[in-house]
Amino acid sequence: MVKLAERRVFSHSFEPIYDEGMGLVEEAADFLDGEGRVLARSLSRVAASLYAAESMRLTTRLMQIASWLLLQRAANSGEMTRDQVAAEKAKVRLDNAGPDEKAPGWEELPTRFVDLVYRSVRLEERVRRMDQEIYGDGLDFRPDFRPSPVSAQIRLLETAFARG
């Protein structure tokens, strides 16, 4: 059976998704270090806490995506074997929690930030599907993964009070 995702990853057609992922990493970093930092100062306390937590989730999600993309690129260029990539990719988590749009303060978050979050979630889902098709282990793959509202709130509280 021909695995289309594997064929795509190990060919030149991989470059567009690689470029998209790395471009999103750069765009998010520029926003968070610049405009996002300024906009965050004008948020309410609740929205600022949510912004901080979602910023960490966004950064984590993008770093995991970038790690996966870099591994696939290394395999594509012959720097690593597929077996080496499979062993290293076990360290990459593609099941990060998505945004909690019902969280207090969500509607106050900057539009560009929310757009970055949604784009990163969509990209992560595409990468996760490709990973599942290529490697097929299925252990960490949960297409309908949705964090419980309680655990999401607990994580927000832990994040908000972790500065002490």
PDB file of C-alpha atoms in Angstrom:
ATOM      1  CA  MET A   1       0.000   0.000   0.000  1.00  0.00           C
ATOM      2  CA  VAL A   2       1.317   3.449  -0.915  1.00  0.00           C
ATOM      3  CA  LYS A   3       1.251   5.918   1.928  1.00  0.00           C
ATOM      4  CA  LEU A   4       0.636   9.334   0.380  1.00  0.00           C
ATOM      5  CA  ALA A   5       1.782  11.270   3.443  1.00  0.00           C
ATOM      6  CA  GLU A   6       5.050   9.343   3.553  1.00  0.00           C
ATOM      7  CA  ARG A   7       5.589   9.910  -0.133  1.00  0.00           C
ATOM      8  CA  ARG A   8       4.897  13.618   0.356  1.00  0.00           C
ATOM      9  CA  VAL A   9       7.224  13.989   3.351  1.00  0.00           C
ATOM     10  CA  PHE A  10      10.074  12.205   1.599  1.00  0.00           C
ATOM     11  CA  SER A  11       9.792  14.283  -1.587  1.00  0.00           C
ATOM     12  CA  HIS A  12      10.117  17.873  -2.744  1.00  0.00           C
ATOM     13  CA  SER A  13       6.412  18.451  -2.101  1.00  0.00           C
ATOM     14  CA  PHE A  14       7.323  18.548   1.600  1.00  0.00           C
ATOM     15  CA  GLU A  15       8.833  22.034   1.248  1.00  0.00           C
ATOM     16  CA  PRO A  16       5.511  23.953   1.300  1.00  0.00           C
ATOM     17  CA  ILE A  17       4.404  22.500   4.662  1.00  0.00           C
ATOM     18  CA  TYR A  18       7.924  22.904   6.028  1.00  0.00           C
ATOM     19  CA  ASP A  19       7.965  26.545   4.908  1.00  0.00           C
ATOM     20  CA  GLU A  20       4.486  27.098   6.337  1.00  0.00           C
ATOM     21  CA  GLY A  21       5.464  25.646   9.696  1.00  0.00           C
ATOM     22  CA  MET A  22       8.734  27.512  10.023  1.00  0.00           C
ATOM     23  CA  GLY A  23       7.089  30.695   8.780  1.00  0.00           C
ATOM     24  CA  LEU A  24       4.406  30.360  11.439  1.00  0.00           C
ATOM     25  CA  VAL A  25       7.072  29.857  14.118  1.00  0.00           C
ATOM     26  CA  GLU A  26       8.806  33.045  13.004  1.00  0.00           C
ATOM     27  CA  GLU A  27       5.572  35.008  12.704  1.00  0.00           C
ATOM     28  CA  ALA A  28       4.445  33.968  16.189  1.00  0.00           C
ATOM     29  CA  ALA A  29       7.836  34.831  17.699  1.00  0.00           C
ATOM     30  CA  ASP A  30       7.780  38.269  16.063  1.00  0.00           C
ATOM     31  CA  PHE A  31       4.254  38.902  17.307  1.00  0.00           C
ATOM     32  CA  LEU A  32       4.853  37.689  20.859  1.00  0.00           C
ATOM     33  CA  ASP A  33       8.084  39.684  21.190  1.00  0.00           C
ATOM     34  CA  GLY A  34       6.666  42.836  19.630  1.00  0.00           C
ATOM     35  CA  GLU A  35       3.058  43.789  19.062  1.00  0.00           C
ATOM     36  CA  GLY A  36       1.737  41.031  21.321  1.00  0.00           C
ATOM     37  CA  ARG A  37       3.773  42.252  24.269  1.00  0.00           C
ATOM     38  CA  VAL A  38       2.361  45.761  23.830  1.00  0.00           C
ATOM     39  CA  LEU A  39      -1.224  44.564  23.372  1.00  0.00           C
ATOM     40  CA  ALA A  40      -1.002  42.273  26.416  1.00  0.00           C
ATOM     41  CA  ARG A  41      -0.419  45.278  28.682  1.00  0.00           C
ATOM     42  CA  SER A  42      -3.889  46.613  27.893  1.00  0.00           C
ATOM     43  CA  LEU A  43      -5.718  43.372  28.740  1.00  0.00           C
ATOM     44  CA  SER A  44      -7.743  42.848  31.887  1.00  0.00           C
ATOM     45  CA  ARG A  45      -6.119  40.711  34.582  1.00  0.00           C
ATOM     46  CA  VAL A  46      -8.173  37.673  33.588  1.00  0.00           C
ATOM     47  CA  ALA A  47      -7.435  38.087  29.890  1.00  0.00           C
ATOM     48  CA  ALA A  48      -3.745  38.738  30.607  1.00  0.00           C
ATOM     49  CA  SER A  49      -3.507  35.457  32.527  1.00  0.00           C
ATOM     50  CA  LEU A  50      -5.243  33.632  29.711  1.00  0.00           C
ATOM     51  CA  TYR A  51      -2.968  35.340  27.173  1.00  0.00           C
ATOM     52  CA  ALA A  52       0.107  34.194  29.117  1.00  0.00           C
ATOM     53  CA  ALA A  53      -1.142  30.610  29.310  1.00  0.00           C
ATOM     54  CA  GLU A  54      -2.210  30.490  25.664  1.00  0.00           C
ATOM     55  CA  SER A  55       1.108  32.052  24.619  1.00  0.00           C
ATOM     56  CA  MET A  56       2.953  29.218  26.319  1.00  0.00           C
ATOM     57  CA  ARG A  57       0.689  26.657  24.672  1.00  0.00           C
ATOM     58  CA  LEU A  58       1.178  28.328  21.288  1.00  0.00           C
ATOM     59  CA  THR A  59       4.942  28.354  21.707  1.00  0.00           C
ATOM     60  CA  THR A  60       5.011  24.735  22.852  1.00  0.00           C
ATOM     61  CA  ARG A  61       2.766  23.623  19.998  1.00  0.00           C
ATOM     62  CA  LEU A  62       4.915  25.418  17.423  1.00  0.00           C
ATOM     63  CA  MET A  63       8.165  24.055  18.829  1.00  0.00           C
ATOM     64  CA  GLN A  64       6.792  20.510  18.658  1.00  0.00           C
ATOM     65  CA  ILE A  65       5.653  21.069  15.066  1.00  0.00           C
ATOM     66  CA  ALA A  66       9.038  22.565  14.150  1.00  0.00           C
ATOM     67  CA  SER A  67      10.831  19.596  15.729  1.00  0.00           C
ATOM     68  CA  TRP A  68       8.747  17.151  13.712  1.00  0.00           C
ATOM     69  CA  LEU A  69       9.278  19.113  10.498  1.00  0.00           C
ATOM     70  CA  LEU A  70      13.040  19.309  11.076  1.00  0.00           C
ATOM     71  CA  LEU A  71      13.209  15.559  11.652  1.00  0.00           C
ATOM     72  CA  GLN A  72      11.323  14.863   8.439  1.00  0.00           C
ATOM     73  CA  ARG A  73      13.550  17.284   6.553  1.00  0.00           C
ATOM     74  CA  ALA A  74      16.649  15.527   7.912  1.00  0.00           C
ATOM     75  CA  ALA A  75      15.268  12.211   6.663  1.00  0.00           C
ATOM     76  CA  ASN A  76      14.343  13.748   3.322  1.00  0.00           C
ATOM     77  CA  SER A  77      17.866  15.119   2.828  1.00  0.00           C
ATOM     78  CA  GLY A  78      19.509  11.854   3.889  1.00  0.00           C
ATOM     79  CA  GLU A  79      20.992  13.250   7.123  1.00  0.00           C
ATOM     80  CA  MET A  80      19.022  10.685   9.137  1.00  0.00           C
ATOM     81  CA  THR A  81      17.515   7.323   8.304  1.00  0.00           C
ATOM     82  CA  ARG A  82      13.808   6.757   8.644  1.00  0.00           C
ATOM     83  CA  ASP A  83      14.509   4.534  11.635  1.00  0.00           C
ATOM     84  CA  GLN A  84      16.537   7.282  13.315  1.00  0.00           C
ATOM     85  CA  VAL A  85      13.733   9.756  12.667  1.00  0.00           C
ATOM     86  CA  ALA A  86      11.156   7.336  14.053  1.00  0.00           C
ATOM     87  CA  ALA A  87      13.222   6.943  17.237  1.00  0.00           C
ATOM     88  CA  GLU A  88      13.724  10.705  17.665  1.00  0.00           C
ATOM     89  CA  LYS A  89      10.156  11.633  16.824  1.00  0.00           C
ATOM     90  CA  ALA A  90       9.014   9.668  19.853  1.00  0.00           C
ATOM     91  CA  LYS A  91      10.162  12.706  21.852  1.00  0.00           C
ATOM     92  CA  VAL A  92       7.848  14.994  19.884  1.00  0.00           C
ATOM     93  CA  ARG A  93       4.344  15.487  21.242  1.00  0.00           C
ATOM     94  CA  LEU A  94       1.681  16.373  18.720  1.00  0.00           C
ATOM     95  CA  ASP A  95      -1.237  16.231  21.108  1.00  0.00           C
ATOM     96  CA  ASN A  96      -1.086  19.624  22.740  1.00  0.00           C
ATOM     97  CA  ALA A  97      -4.304  21.033  24.092  1.00  0.00           C
ATOM     98  CA  GLY A  98      -6.199  23.322  21.787  1.00  0.00           C
ATOM     99  CA  PRO A  99      -7.504  26.690  22.867  1.00  0.00           C
ATOM    100  CA  ASP A 100     -10.312  27.029  25.380  1.00  0.00           C
ATOM    101  CA  GLU A 101     -12.560  29.536  23.613  1.00  0.00           C
ATOM    102  CA  LYS A 102     -15.002  29.483  26.526  1.00  0.00           C
ATOM    103  CA  ALA A 103     -12.386  30.585  29.051  1.00  0.00           C
ATOM    104  CA  PRO A 104     -13.025  33.941  30.719  1.00  0.00           C
ATOM    105  CA  GLY A 105     -11.150  36.653  28.837  1.00  0.00           C
ATOM    106  CA  TRP A 106     -10.985  34.794  25.516  1.00  0.00           C
ATOM    107  CA  GLU A 107     -13.030  37.457  23.731  1.00  0.00           C
ATOM    108  CA  GLU A 108     -10.510  40.115  24.866  1.00  0.00           C
ATOM    109  CA  LEU A 109      -7.486  38.426  23.301  1.00  0.00           C
ATOM    110  CA  PRO A 110      -5.917  40.240  20.338  1.00  0.00           C
ATOM    111  CA  THR A 111      -7.344  39.134  17.001  1.00  0.00           C
ATOM    112  CA  ARG A 112      -3.932  38.471  15.477  1.00  0.00           C
ATOM    113  CA  PHE A 113      -2.965  36.316  18.461  1.00  0.00           C
ATOM    114  CA  VAL A 114      -6.163  34.260  18.200  1.00  0.00           C
ATOM    115  CA  ASP A 115      -5.466  33.827  14.475  1.00  0.00           C
ATOM    116  CA  LEU A 116      -1.965  32.509  15.256  1.00  0.00           C
ATOM    117  CA  VAL A 117      -3.423  30.064  17.788  1.00  0.00           C
ATOM    118  CA  TYR A 118      -6.008  28.725  15.333  1.00  0.00           C
ATOM    119  CA  ARG A 119      -3.488  28.437  12.496  1.00  0.00           C
ATOM    120  CA  SER A 120      -1.074  26.550  14.743  1.00  0.00           C
ATOM    121  CA  VAL A 121      -3.826  24.132  15.813  1.00  0.00           C
ATOM    122  CA  ARG A 122      -4.787  23.465  12.184  1.00  0.00           C
ATOM    123  CA  LEU A 123      -1.147  22.925  11.210  1.00  0.00           C
ATOM    124  CA  GLU A 124      -0.603  20.615  14.177  1.00  0.00           C
ATOM    125  CA  GLU A 125      -3.608  18.555  13.108  1.00  0.00           C
ATOM    126  CA  ARG A 126      -2.240  18.212   9.550  1.00  0.00           C
ATOM    127  CA  VAL A 127       1.177  17.205  10.868  1.00  0.00           C
ATOM    128  CA  ARG A 128      -0.413  14.761  13.310  1.00  0.00           C
ATOM    129  CA  ARG A 129      -2.355  13.106  10.482  1.00  0.00           C
ATOM    130  CA  MET A 130       0.789  12.815   8.363  1.00  0.00           C
ATOM    131  CA  ASP A 131       2.682  11.386  11.326  1.00  0.00           C
ATOM    132  CA  GLN A 132      -0.060   8.845  11.936  1.00  0.00           C
ATOM    133  CA  GLU A 133      -0.102   7.780   8.313  1.00  0.00           C
ATOM    134  CA  ILE A 134       3.689   7.505   8.074  1.00  0.00           C
ATOM    135  CA  TYR A 135       4.559   5.941  11.409  1.00  0.00           C
ATOM    136  CA  GLY A 136       1.188   4.517  12.345  1.00  0.00           C
ATOM    137  CA  ASP A 137       1.937   3.802  15.994  1.00  0.00           C
ATOM    138  CA  GLY A 138      -1.291   5.457  17.077  1.00  0.00           C
ATOM    139  CA  LEU A 139      -0.278   5.554  20.725  1.00  0.00           C
ATOM    140  CA  ASP A 140      -0.205   9.324  21.048  1.00  0.00           C
ATOM    141  CA  PHE A 141      -2.606  10.038  18.208  1.00  0.00           C
ATOM    142  CA  ARG A 142      -6.017  11.122  19.397  1.00  0.00           C
ATOM    143  CA  PRO A 143      -7.912  12.916  16.588  1.00  0.00           C
ATOM    144  CA  ASP A 144     -10.803  13.850  18.861  1.00  0.00           C
ATOM    145  CA  PHE A 145      -8.571  14.938  21.730  1.00  0.00           C
ATOM    146  CA  ARG A 146     -10.236  17.717  23.698  1.00  0.00           C
ATOM    147  CA  PRO A 147      -8.971  18.645  27.120  1.00  0.00           C
ATOM    148  CA  SER A 148     -11.494  18.589  29.895  1.00  0.00           C
ATOM    149  CA  PRO A 149     -12.681  22.073  30.852  1.00  0.00           C
ATOM    150  CA  VAL A 150     -11.645  21.402  34.443  1.00  0.00           C
ATOM    151  CA  SER A 151      -8.072  20.418  33.570  1.00  0.00           C
ATOM    152  CA  ALA A 152      -7.797  23.425  31.262  1.00  0.00           C
ATOM    153  CA  GLN A 153      -8.839  25.729  34.111  1.00  0.00           C
ATOM    154  CA  ILE A 154      -6.431  24.035  36.517  1.00  0.00           C
ATOM    155  CA  ARG A 155      -3.577  24.554  34.031  1.00  0.00           C
ATOM    156  CA  LEU A 156      -4.544  28.221  33.703  1.00  0.00           C
ATOM    157  CA  LEU A 157      -4.506  28.629  37.474  1.00  0.00           C
ATOM    158  CA  GLU A 158      -1.165  26.859  37.767  1.00  0.00           C
ATOM    159  CA  THR A 159       0.239  29.140  35.102  1.00  0.00           C
ATOM    160  CA  ALA A 160      -1.181  32.279  36.653  1.00  0.00           C
ATOM    161  CA  PHE A 161       0.178  31.536  40.108  1.00  0.00           C
ATOM    162  CA  ALA A 162       3.469  29.938  39.129  1.00  0.00           C
ATOM    163  CA  ARG A 163       5.296  33.272  39.322  1.00  0.00           C
ATOM    164  CA  GLY A 164       5.530  33.170  43.111  1.00  0.00           C
TER     165      GLY A 164
END
